[in-house]
Coordinates of C-alpha atoms and ligand atoms in Angstrom, one line a residue:
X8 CA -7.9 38.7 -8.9
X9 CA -8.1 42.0 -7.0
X10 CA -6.1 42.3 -4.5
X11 CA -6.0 44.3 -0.9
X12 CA -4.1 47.7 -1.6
X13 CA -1.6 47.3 1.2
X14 CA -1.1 43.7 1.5
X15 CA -1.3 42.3 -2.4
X16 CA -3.1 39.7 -1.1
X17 CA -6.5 38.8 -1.9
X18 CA -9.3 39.9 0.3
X19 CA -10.4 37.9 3.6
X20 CA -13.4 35.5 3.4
X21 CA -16.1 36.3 5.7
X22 CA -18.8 33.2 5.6
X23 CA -22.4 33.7 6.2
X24 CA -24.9 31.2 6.8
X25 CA -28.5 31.1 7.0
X26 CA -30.2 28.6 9.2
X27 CA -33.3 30.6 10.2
X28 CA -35.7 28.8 8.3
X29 CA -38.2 27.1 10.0
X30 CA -38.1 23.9 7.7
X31 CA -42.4 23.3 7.5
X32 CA -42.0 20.1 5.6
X33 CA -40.2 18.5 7.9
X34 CA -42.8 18.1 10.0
X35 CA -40.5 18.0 13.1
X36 CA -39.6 19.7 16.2
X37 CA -36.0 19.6 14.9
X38 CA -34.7 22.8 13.5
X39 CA -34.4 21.6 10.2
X40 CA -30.4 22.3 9.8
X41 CA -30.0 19.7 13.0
X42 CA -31.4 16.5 10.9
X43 CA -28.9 14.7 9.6
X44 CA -27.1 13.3 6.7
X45 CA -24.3 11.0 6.9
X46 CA -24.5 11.0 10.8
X47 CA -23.9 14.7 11.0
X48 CA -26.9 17.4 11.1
X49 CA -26.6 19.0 7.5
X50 CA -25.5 22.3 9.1
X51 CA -22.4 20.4 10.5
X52 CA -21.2 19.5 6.9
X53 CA -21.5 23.1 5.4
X54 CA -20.0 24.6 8.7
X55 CA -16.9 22.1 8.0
X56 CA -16.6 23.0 4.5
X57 CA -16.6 26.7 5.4
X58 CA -14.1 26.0 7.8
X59 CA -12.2 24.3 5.4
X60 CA -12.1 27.6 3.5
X61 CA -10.4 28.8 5.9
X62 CA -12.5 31.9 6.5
X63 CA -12.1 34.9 8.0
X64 CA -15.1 35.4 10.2
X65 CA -18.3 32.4 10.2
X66 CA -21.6 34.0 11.1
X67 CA -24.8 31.7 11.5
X68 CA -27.8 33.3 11.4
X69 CA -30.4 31.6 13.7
X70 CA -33.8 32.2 14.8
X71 CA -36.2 29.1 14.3
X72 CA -35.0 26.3 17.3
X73 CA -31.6 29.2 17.7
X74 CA -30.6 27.8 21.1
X75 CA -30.6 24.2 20.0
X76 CA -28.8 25.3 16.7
X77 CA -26.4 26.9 18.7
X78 CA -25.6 24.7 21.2
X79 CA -25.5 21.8 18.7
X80 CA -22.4 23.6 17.1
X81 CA -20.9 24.5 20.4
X82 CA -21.8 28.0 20.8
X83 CA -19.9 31.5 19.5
X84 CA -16.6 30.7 19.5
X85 CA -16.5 27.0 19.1
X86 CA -14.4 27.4 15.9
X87 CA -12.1 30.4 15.7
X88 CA -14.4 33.3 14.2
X89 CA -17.6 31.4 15.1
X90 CA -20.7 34.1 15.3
X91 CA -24.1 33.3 15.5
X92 CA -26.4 36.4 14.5
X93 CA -30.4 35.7 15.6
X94 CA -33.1 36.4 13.1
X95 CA -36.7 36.8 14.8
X96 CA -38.5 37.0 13.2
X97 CA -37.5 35.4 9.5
X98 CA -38.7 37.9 6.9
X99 CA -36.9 36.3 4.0
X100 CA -33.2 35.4 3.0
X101 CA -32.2 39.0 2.2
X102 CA -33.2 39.8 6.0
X103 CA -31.6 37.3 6.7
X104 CA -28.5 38.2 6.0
X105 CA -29.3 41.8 7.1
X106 CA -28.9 40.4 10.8
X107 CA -25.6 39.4 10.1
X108 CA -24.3 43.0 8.4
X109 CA -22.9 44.3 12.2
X110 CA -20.4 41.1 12.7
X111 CA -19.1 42.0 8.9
X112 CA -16.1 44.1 8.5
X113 CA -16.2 46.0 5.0
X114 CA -12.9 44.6 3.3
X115 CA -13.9 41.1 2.6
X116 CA -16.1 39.0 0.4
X117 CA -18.7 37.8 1.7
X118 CA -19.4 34.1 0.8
X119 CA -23.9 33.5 1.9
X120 CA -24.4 29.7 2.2
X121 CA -27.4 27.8 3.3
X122 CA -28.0 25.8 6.3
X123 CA -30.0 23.0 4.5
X124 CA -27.7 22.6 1.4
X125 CA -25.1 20.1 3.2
X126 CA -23.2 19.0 0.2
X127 CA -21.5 21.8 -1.2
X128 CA -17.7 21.8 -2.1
X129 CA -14.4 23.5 -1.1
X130 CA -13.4 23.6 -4.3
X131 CA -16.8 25.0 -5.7
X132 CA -17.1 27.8 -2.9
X133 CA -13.4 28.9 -4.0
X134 CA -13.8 29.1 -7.7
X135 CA -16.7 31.1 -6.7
X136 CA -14.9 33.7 -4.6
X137 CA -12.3 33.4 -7.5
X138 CA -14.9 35.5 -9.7
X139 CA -15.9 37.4 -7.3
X140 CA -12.6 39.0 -7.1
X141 CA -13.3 41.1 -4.7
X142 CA -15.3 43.1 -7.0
X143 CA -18.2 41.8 -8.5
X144 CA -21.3 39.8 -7.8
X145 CA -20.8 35.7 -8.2
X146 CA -23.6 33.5 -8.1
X147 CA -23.6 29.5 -8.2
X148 CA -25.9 28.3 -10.9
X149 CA -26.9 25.2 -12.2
X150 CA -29.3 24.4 -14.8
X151 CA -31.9 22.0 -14.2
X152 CA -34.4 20.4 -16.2
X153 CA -37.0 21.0 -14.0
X154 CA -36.6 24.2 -12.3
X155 CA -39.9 24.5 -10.7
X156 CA -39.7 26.6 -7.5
X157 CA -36.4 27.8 -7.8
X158 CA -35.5 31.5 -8.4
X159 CA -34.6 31.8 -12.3
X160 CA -31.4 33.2 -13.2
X161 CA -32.4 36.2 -16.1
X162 CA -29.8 36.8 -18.7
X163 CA -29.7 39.8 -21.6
X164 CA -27.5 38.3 -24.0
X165 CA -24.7 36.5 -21.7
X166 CA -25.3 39.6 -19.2
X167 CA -26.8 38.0 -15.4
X168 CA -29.3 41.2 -15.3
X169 CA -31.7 39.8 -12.2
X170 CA -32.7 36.7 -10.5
X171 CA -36.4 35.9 -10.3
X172 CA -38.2 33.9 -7.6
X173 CA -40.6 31.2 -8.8
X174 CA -43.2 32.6 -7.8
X175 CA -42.9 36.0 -9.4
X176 CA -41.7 34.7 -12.5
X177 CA -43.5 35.3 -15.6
X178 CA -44.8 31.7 -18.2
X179 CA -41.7 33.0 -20.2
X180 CA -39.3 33.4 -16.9
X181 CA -40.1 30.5 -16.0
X182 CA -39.4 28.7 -19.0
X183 CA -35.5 29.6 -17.6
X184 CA -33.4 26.3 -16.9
X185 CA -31.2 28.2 -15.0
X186 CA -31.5 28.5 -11.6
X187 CA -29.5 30.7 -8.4
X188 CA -28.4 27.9 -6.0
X189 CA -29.1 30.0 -3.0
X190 CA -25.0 30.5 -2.8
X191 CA -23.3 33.5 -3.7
X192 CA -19.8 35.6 -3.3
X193 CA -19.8 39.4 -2.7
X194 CA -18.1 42.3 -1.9
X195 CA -18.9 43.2 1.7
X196 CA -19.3 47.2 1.4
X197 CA -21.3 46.6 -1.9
X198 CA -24.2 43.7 -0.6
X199 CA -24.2 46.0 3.1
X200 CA -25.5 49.2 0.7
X201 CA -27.6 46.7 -1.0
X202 CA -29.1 45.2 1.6
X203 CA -29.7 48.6 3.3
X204 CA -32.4 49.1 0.0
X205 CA -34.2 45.8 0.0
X206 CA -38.2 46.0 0.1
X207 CA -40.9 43.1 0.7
X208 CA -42.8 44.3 -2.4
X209 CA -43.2 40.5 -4.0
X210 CA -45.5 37.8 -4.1
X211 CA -43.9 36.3 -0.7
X212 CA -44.3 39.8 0.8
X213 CA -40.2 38.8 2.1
X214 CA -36.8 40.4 1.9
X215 CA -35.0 38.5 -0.7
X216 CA -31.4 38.1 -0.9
X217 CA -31.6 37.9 -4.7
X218 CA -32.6 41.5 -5.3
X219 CA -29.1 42.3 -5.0
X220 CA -28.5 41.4 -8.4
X221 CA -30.9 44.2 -9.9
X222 CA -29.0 46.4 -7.8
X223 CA -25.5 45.2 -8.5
X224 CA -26.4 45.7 -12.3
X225 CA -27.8 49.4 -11.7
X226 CA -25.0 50.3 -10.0
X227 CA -23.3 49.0 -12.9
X228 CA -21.3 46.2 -10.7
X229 CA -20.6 43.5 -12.8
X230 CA -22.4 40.3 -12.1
X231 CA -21.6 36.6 -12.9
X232 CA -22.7 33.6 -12.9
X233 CA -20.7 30.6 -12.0
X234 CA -22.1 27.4 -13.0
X235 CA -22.1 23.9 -11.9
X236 CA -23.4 20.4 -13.3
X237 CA -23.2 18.7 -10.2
X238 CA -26.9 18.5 -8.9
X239 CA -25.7 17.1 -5.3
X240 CA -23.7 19.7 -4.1
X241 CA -26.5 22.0 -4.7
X242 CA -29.6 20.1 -3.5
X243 CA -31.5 21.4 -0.4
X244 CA -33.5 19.8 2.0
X245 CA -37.1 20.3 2.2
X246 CA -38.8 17.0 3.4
X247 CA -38.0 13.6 5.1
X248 CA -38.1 12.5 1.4
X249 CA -35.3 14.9 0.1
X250 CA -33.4 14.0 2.9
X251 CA -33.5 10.0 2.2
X252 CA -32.8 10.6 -1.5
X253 CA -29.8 13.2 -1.0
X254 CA -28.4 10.3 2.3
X255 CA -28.5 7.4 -0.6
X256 CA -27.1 9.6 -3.5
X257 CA -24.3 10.5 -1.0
X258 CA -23.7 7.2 0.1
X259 CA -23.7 5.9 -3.3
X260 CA -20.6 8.3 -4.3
X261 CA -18.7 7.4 -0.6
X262 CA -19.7 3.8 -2.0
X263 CA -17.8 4.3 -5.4
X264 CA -15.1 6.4 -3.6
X265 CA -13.7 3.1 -1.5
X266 CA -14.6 0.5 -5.0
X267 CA -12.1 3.0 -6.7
X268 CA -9.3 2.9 -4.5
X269 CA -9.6 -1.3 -4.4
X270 CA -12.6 -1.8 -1.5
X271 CA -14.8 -4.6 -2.4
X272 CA -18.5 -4.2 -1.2
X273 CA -20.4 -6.5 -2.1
X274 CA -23.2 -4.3 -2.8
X275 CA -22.5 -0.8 -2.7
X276 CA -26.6 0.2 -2.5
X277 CA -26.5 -1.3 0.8
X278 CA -23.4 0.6 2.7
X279 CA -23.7 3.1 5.6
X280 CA -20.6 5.6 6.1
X281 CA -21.5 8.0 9.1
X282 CA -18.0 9.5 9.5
X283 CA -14.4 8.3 8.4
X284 CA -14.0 5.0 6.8
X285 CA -10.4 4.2 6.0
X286 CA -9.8 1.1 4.2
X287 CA -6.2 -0.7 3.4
X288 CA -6.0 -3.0 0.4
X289 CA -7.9 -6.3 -0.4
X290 CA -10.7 -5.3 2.1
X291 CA -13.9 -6.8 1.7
X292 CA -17.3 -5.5 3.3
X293 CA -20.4 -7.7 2.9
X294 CA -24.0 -6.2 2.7
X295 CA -26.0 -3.9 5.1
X296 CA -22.7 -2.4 7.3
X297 CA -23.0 0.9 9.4
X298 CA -19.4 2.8 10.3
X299 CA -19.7 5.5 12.9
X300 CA -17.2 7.9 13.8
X301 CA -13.4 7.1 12.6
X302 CA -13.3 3.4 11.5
X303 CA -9.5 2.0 10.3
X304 CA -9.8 -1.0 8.3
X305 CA -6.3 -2.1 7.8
X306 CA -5.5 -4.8 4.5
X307 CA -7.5 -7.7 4.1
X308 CA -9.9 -7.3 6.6
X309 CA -13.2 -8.6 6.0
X310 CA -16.4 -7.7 7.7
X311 CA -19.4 -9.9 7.5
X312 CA -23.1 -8.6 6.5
X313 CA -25.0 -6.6 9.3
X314 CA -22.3 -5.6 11.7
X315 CA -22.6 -1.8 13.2
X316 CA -18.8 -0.6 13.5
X317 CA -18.2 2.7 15.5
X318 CA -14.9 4.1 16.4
X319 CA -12.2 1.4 16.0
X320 CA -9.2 -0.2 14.1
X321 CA -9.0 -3.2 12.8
X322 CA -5.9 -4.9 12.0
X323 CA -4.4 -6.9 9.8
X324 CA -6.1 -9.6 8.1
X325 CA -9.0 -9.8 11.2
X326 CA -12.6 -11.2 10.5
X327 CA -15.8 -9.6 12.0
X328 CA -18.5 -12.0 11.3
X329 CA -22.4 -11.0 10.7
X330 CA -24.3 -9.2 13.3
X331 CA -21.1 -8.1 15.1
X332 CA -21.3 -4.7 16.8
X333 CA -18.4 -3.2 17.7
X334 CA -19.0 0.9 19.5
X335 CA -15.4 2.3 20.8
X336 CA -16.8 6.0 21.7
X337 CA -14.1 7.9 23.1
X338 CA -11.6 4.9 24.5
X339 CA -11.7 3.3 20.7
X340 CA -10.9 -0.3 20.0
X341 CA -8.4 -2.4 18.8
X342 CA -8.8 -5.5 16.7
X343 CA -5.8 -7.5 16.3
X344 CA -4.2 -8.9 13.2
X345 CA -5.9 -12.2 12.4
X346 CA -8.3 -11.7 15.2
X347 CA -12.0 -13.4 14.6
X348 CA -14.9 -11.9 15.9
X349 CA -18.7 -12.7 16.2
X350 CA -20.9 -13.6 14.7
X351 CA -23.3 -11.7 17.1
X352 CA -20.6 -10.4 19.6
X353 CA -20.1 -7.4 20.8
X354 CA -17.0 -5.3 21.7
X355 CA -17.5 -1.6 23.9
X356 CA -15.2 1.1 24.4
X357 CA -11.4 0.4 25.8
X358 CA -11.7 -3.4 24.4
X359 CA -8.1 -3.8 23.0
X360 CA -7.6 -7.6 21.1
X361 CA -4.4 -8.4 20.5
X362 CA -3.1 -11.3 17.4
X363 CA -5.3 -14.2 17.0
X364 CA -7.6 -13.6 19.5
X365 CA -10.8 -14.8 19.2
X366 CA -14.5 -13.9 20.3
X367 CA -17.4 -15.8 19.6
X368 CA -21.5 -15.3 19.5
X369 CA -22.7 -13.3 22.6
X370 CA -19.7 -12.1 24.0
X371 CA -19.4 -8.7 25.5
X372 CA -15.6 -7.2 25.8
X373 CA -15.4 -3.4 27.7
X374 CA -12.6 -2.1 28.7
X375 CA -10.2 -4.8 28.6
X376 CA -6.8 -6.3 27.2
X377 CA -6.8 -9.5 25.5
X378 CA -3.8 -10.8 24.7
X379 CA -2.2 -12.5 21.8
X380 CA -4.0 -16.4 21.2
X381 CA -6.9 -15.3 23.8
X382 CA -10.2 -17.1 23.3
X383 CA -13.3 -16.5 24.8
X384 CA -16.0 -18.2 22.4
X385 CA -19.8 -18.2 23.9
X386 CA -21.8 -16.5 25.9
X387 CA -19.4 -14.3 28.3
X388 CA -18.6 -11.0 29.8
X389 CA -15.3 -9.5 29.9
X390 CA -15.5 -6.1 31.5
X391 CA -12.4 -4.0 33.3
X392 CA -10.4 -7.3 33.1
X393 CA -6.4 -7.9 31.7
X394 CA -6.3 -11.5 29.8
X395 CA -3.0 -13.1 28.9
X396 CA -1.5 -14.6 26.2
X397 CA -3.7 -18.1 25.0
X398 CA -6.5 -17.8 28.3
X399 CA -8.9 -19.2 27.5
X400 CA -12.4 -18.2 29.0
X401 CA -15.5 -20.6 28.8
X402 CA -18.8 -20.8 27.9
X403 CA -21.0 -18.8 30.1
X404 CA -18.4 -17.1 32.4
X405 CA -18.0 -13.4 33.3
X406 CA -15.9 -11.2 35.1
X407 CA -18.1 -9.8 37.9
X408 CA -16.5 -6.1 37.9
X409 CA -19.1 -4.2 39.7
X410 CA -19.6 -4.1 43.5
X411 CA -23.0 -1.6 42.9
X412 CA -20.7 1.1 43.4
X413 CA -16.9 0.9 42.4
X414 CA -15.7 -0.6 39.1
X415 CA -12.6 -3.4 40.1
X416 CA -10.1 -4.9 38.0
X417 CA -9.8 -9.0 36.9
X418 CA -6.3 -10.0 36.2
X419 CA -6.2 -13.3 34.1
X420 CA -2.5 -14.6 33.4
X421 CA -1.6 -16.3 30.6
X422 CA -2.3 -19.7 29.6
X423 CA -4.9 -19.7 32.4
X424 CA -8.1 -21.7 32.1
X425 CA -11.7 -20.6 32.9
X426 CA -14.0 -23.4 32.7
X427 CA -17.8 -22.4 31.9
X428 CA -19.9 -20.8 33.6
X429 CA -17.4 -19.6 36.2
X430 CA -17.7 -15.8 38.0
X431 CA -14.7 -13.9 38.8
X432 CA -15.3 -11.8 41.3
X433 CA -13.3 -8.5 41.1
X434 CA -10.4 -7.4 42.5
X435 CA -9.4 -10.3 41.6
X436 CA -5.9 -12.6 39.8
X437 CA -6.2 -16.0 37.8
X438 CA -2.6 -17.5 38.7
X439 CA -0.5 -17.9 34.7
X440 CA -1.1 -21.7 33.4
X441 CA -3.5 -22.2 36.3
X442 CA -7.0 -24.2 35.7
X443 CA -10.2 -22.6 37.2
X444 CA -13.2 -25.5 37.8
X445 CA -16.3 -25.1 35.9
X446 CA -19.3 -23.3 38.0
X447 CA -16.5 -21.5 40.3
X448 CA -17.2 -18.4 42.2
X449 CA -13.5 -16.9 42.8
X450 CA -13.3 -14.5 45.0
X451 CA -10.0 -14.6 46.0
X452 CA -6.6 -14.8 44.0
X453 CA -6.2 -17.9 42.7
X454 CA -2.3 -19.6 42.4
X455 CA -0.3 -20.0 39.0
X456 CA -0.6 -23.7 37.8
X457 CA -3.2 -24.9 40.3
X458 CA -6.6 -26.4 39.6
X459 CA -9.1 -23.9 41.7
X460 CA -12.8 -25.5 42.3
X461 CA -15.1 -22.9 44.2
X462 CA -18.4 -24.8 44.4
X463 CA -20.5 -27.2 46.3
X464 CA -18.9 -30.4 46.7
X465 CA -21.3 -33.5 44.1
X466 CA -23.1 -35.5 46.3
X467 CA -24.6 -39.1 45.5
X468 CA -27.4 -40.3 47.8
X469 CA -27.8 -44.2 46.9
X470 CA -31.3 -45.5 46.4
X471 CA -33.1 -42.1 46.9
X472 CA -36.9 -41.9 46.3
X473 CA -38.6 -39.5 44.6
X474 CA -41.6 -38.2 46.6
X475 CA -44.6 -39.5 45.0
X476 CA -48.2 -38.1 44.6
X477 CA -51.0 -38.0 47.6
X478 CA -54.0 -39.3 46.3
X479 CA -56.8 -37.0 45.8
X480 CA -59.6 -37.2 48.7
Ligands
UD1_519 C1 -33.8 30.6 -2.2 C2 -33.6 31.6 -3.3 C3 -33.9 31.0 -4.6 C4 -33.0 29.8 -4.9 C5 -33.2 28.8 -3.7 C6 -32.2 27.7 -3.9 C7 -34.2 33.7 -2.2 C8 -35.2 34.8 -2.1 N1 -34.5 32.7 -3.0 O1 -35.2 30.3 -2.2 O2 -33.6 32.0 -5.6 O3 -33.3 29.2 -6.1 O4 -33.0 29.4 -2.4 O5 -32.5 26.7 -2.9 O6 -33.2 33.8 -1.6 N2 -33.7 31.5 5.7 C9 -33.4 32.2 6.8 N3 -34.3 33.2 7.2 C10 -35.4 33.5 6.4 C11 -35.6 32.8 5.3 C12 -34.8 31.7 5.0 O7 -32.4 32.0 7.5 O8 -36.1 34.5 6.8 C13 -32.8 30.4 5.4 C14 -33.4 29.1 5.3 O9 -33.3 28.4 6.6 C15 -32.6 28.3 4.3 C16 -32.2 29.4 3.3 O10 -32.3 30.6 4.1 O11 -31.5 27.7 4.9 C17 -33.0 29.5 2.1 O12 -34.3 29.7 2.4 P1 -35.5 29.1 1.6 O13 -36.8 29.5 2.3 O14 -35.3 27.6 1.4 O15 -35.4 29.8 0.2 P2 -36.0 29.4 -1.1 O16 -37.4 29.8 -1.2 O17 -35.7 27.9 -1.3
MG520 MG1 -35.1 26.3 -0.1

C-alpha cells in the first residue's frame, strides 16, 4: 500500500456521501435517505459504518429535504469531522460530489458512498480503500444477472477502461453482467482534477460521477475493480417495495445471526430487530416479536408471540407472555430473574422487577421498584411507587400519583396487602405486613401490620321496598 512520504502511514480516509437525490419513487415527503430500515433511516446505517472506518473527514451532500436530513443526523459536527455540503440544484452524482471538493484536503482517498445503499460493510469499504492505495481508481462491483438500469462496468481484456450508464449503453454494453455499485475509492487530488472536467453531454443531460474512470485511464491512472457477490450490501432503495424486500432480507440474516449462536425462534420469517438484541443461552422467542433500541435477553429467557420489547434487560430465566409490551426509553427496565410477565401487560420506562415478581394481564408499571416475590396480577397501575418484598397488589387497584400538576411518590412495605380495587393516593406509605381493605381510598400513611378500611361503612335496611311502577293514565 502507498504510504504518506513523511509519516509511512497510509493515507487518511475522507468519506463522502451523497444524499441529494430526491427519491421520486418513494412517493413521499420524506427525503428518501430518512426512511428507514431496521428502525434507523438508511442514511443512519451507512453514516455508522463510515464512522466505523474511522474516517478522516465525513461530508454529506444534501439538497433535496437538506434541513431535515441534517437535523435528523444532528447537524455539522455531531460526529467528529461531520460536514454537510448542499447541492441545489442536483445535476447528477458527479456534481454531486463536486459540492463537496472545498471540505476535501488533497492527501487522502476519498471513499463516495450513497445515501440509499444502507447495507454496506466495514470490511467491504476497507478492502476497497486497500486497492486504492492511495493511487489508483477502486470501484465496488458486482455482477448481476439482471443488470438492467445500472451503469455497466466496460473491460478491455481484464483492463476497467469506462463505466457506462444504462441508458447510454449500447445492445452489446448492455449485454455486461457487471455493474459499478455507485461506491468507489480515490485519490483526492486525482478525482478533484477529474471532476473539474466533467460535462452533461449524455442521455440524462447530468454530471456523472462515473466519467472519472475514462479519465483515470487517459491519464493513464490505473483502475480497478473490486468485486463483491453479496447482492445486500450493495442494493439501493428506490421504492416502498425495495425497501420491504431489503428490511425482510436483513432481518432474515439478523434472524440466522441469533439461530447460530444458540437463539431459538420459532420462526425466523416472523422476527423484528430495530436495534441491539443480545441474547444469553437457551433463549427462546416465539412468533411475530418487535425489539427496539438495546434489548438484553439474559439465558433462558423466553418471550411469548406478539410482545413489542424496547430498551430493557431481562434476567435470568424470566417469562414475558403474548401481547406484552415492555418500552424503557431513556430510564430502561429491569426484569428480574424468574420474573413472569403478561400476557397483555405493560411495563414503561424506570419499571425495575426484581426476582419472582410477577405481573399479570393489564397491568401498567412506570417508574417503580418491585421487589423480590411482588405480585400485582390484574388490572392495575403502578406509577412512581416503591413495592416491597412479597406485596401483593389486587385486582383493580392503582397508585394515584398525579395531583394534575406534581408527580408524588407511593411507598408500599413489604409483605403489605392491597385488596382490589383500592387507590393510593400519593405521597403516600403502606405500613410492612399491613392489610389495606378492598375499595379503600388511602390518603394518609397507613400503620405496619394493621388492617386499614377507607370506605363507606355496609349498611342493611331490613324489609326495604323497591319502588314500584305508577300506572300509566
Ligand atoms: C448510479 C451510478 C450507476 C450505478 C448506480 C448504482 C452514476 C452516474 N451512476 O446510478 O453507474 O450503477 O448508481 O446504484 O453515478 N445523488 C445526489 N445528487 C444528484 C444525483 C444523485 O446526491 O444530483 C445521490 C442520490 O441521492 C443517491 C446517489 O447519489 O444517493 C445515486 O444516485 P442515483 O440517481 O440513484 O444514481 P443511479 O442512476 O442509480
Ligand atoms: Mg440509484
Amino acid at each position: 500500500m502507498a504510504t504518506d512520504n513523511l509519516t509511512g502511514l497510509p493515507p487518511p480516509v475522507d468519506v463522502v456521501i451523497m444524499a441529494a437525490g430526491k427519491g421520486t419513487r418513494m412517493m413521499s415527503s420524506l427525503p428518501k435517505v430518512l426512511h428507514r430500515l431496521a428502525g434507523l433511516p438508511l442514511m443512519s446505517h451507512v453514516l455508522q459504518t463510515a464512522r466505523s472506518l474511522q474516517a478522516r473527514n465525513t461530508v454529506v451532500v444534501t439538497g433535496h429535504g437538506a434541513d431535515a436530513v441534517e437535523a435528523a443526523l444532528g447537524g455539522p459536527g455531531a460526529h467528529p469531522g461531520l460536514q454537510f455540503a448542499r447541492q441545489m440544484p442536483q445535476l447528477g452524482t458527479g456534481h454531486a460530489v463536486q459540492q463537496a471538493i472545498p471540505l476535501l484536503a488533497d492527501d487522502g482517498v476519498v471513499l463516495v458512498l450513497s445515501g440509499d445503499v444502507p447495507l454496506i460493510q466495514a470490511d467491504t469499504l476497507r478492502a476497497l480503500v486497500a486497492a486504492c492505495a492511495g493511487q489508483r481508481l477502486a470501484l465496488l462491483t458486482i455482477h448481476f444477472a439482471d443488470p438492467t438500469g445500472y451503469g455497466r462496468v466496460l473491460r478491455t481484456g481484464n483492463a476497467v477502461q469506462a463505466i457506462v450508464e444504462h441508458k447510454d449503453a449500447s445492445d452489446a454494453q448492455r449485454a455486461v453482467t457487471e455493474i459499478y455499485s455507485g461506491i468507489m475509492a480515490a485519490p483526492a487530488r486525482a478525482l478533484k482534477g477529474w471532476l473539474a472536467r466533467l460535462d452533461n453531454r449524455n442521455a440524462q443531460g447530468e454530471f456523472y460521477l462515473t466519467d472519472v474512470v475514462r479519465m483515470a485511464v487517459s491519464d493513464g491512472l490505473e483502475v480497478v475493480a473490486h468485486t463483491i457477490a453479496d447482492p445486500l450490501q450493495v442494493a439501493g432503495i428506490n421504492s416502498p417495495a425495495q425497501l420491504a424486500e431489503l428490511e425482510r432480507a436483513h432481518q432474515m440474516r439478523i434472524a440466522q445471526s441469533l439461530m447460530e449462536r444458540g437463539v431459538r425462534l420459532q420462526d425466523p420469517a416472523r422476527l423484528d430487530v430495530r436495534g441491539k438484541l443480545e441474547c444469553g443461552s437457551d433463549v427462546e422467542i416465539d412468533v411475530n416479536c418487535v425489539f427496539e433500541g438495546r434489548v438484553h435477553l439474559a439465558d433462558g429467557v423466553k418471550i411469548g408471540a406478539n410482545c413489542v420489547i424496547s430498551n430493557c434487560v431481562i434476567e435470568r430465566g424470566a417469562v414475558i407472555q403474548p401481547f406484552t409490551h415492555i418500552d424503557g426509553e431513556k430510564a430502561g427496565v429491569t426484569v428480574g430473574e424468574n420474573a413472569r410477565v403478561g400476557p397483555f401487560a405493560r411495563l414503561r420506562p424506570g419499571a425495575q422487577l426484581g426476582a419472582d415478581v410477577h405481573i399479570g394481564n393489564f397491568v401498567e408499571v412506570k417508574n417503580a421498584t418491585l421487589a423480590a416475590g411482588a405480585k400485582a396480577n390484574h388490572l392495575a397501575y403502578l406509577g412512581d411507587a416503591s413495592v416491597g418484598e412479597r406485596v401483593n397488589f389486587g385486582a383493580g387497584s392503582i397508585t394515584a400519583n398525579y395531583d394534575g400538576v406534581n408527580k408524588h411518590r407511593t411507598v408500599i412495605k413489604a409483605d403489605a396487602q392491597v385488596g382490589s380495587n383500592c387507590v393510593l393516593v400519593a405521597p403516600v406509605t403502606v405500613g410492612a405486613g399491613g392489610t389495606i381493605g378492598g375499595g379503600s381510598t388511602i390518603t394518609k400513611d397507613t400503620p405496619a401490620g394493621a388492617l386499614t378500611v377507607a370506605r363507606g361503612k355496609q349498611v342493611s335496611v331490613a324489609g326495604w321496598k323497591r319502588p314500584v311502577k305508577k300506572p300509566q293514565p
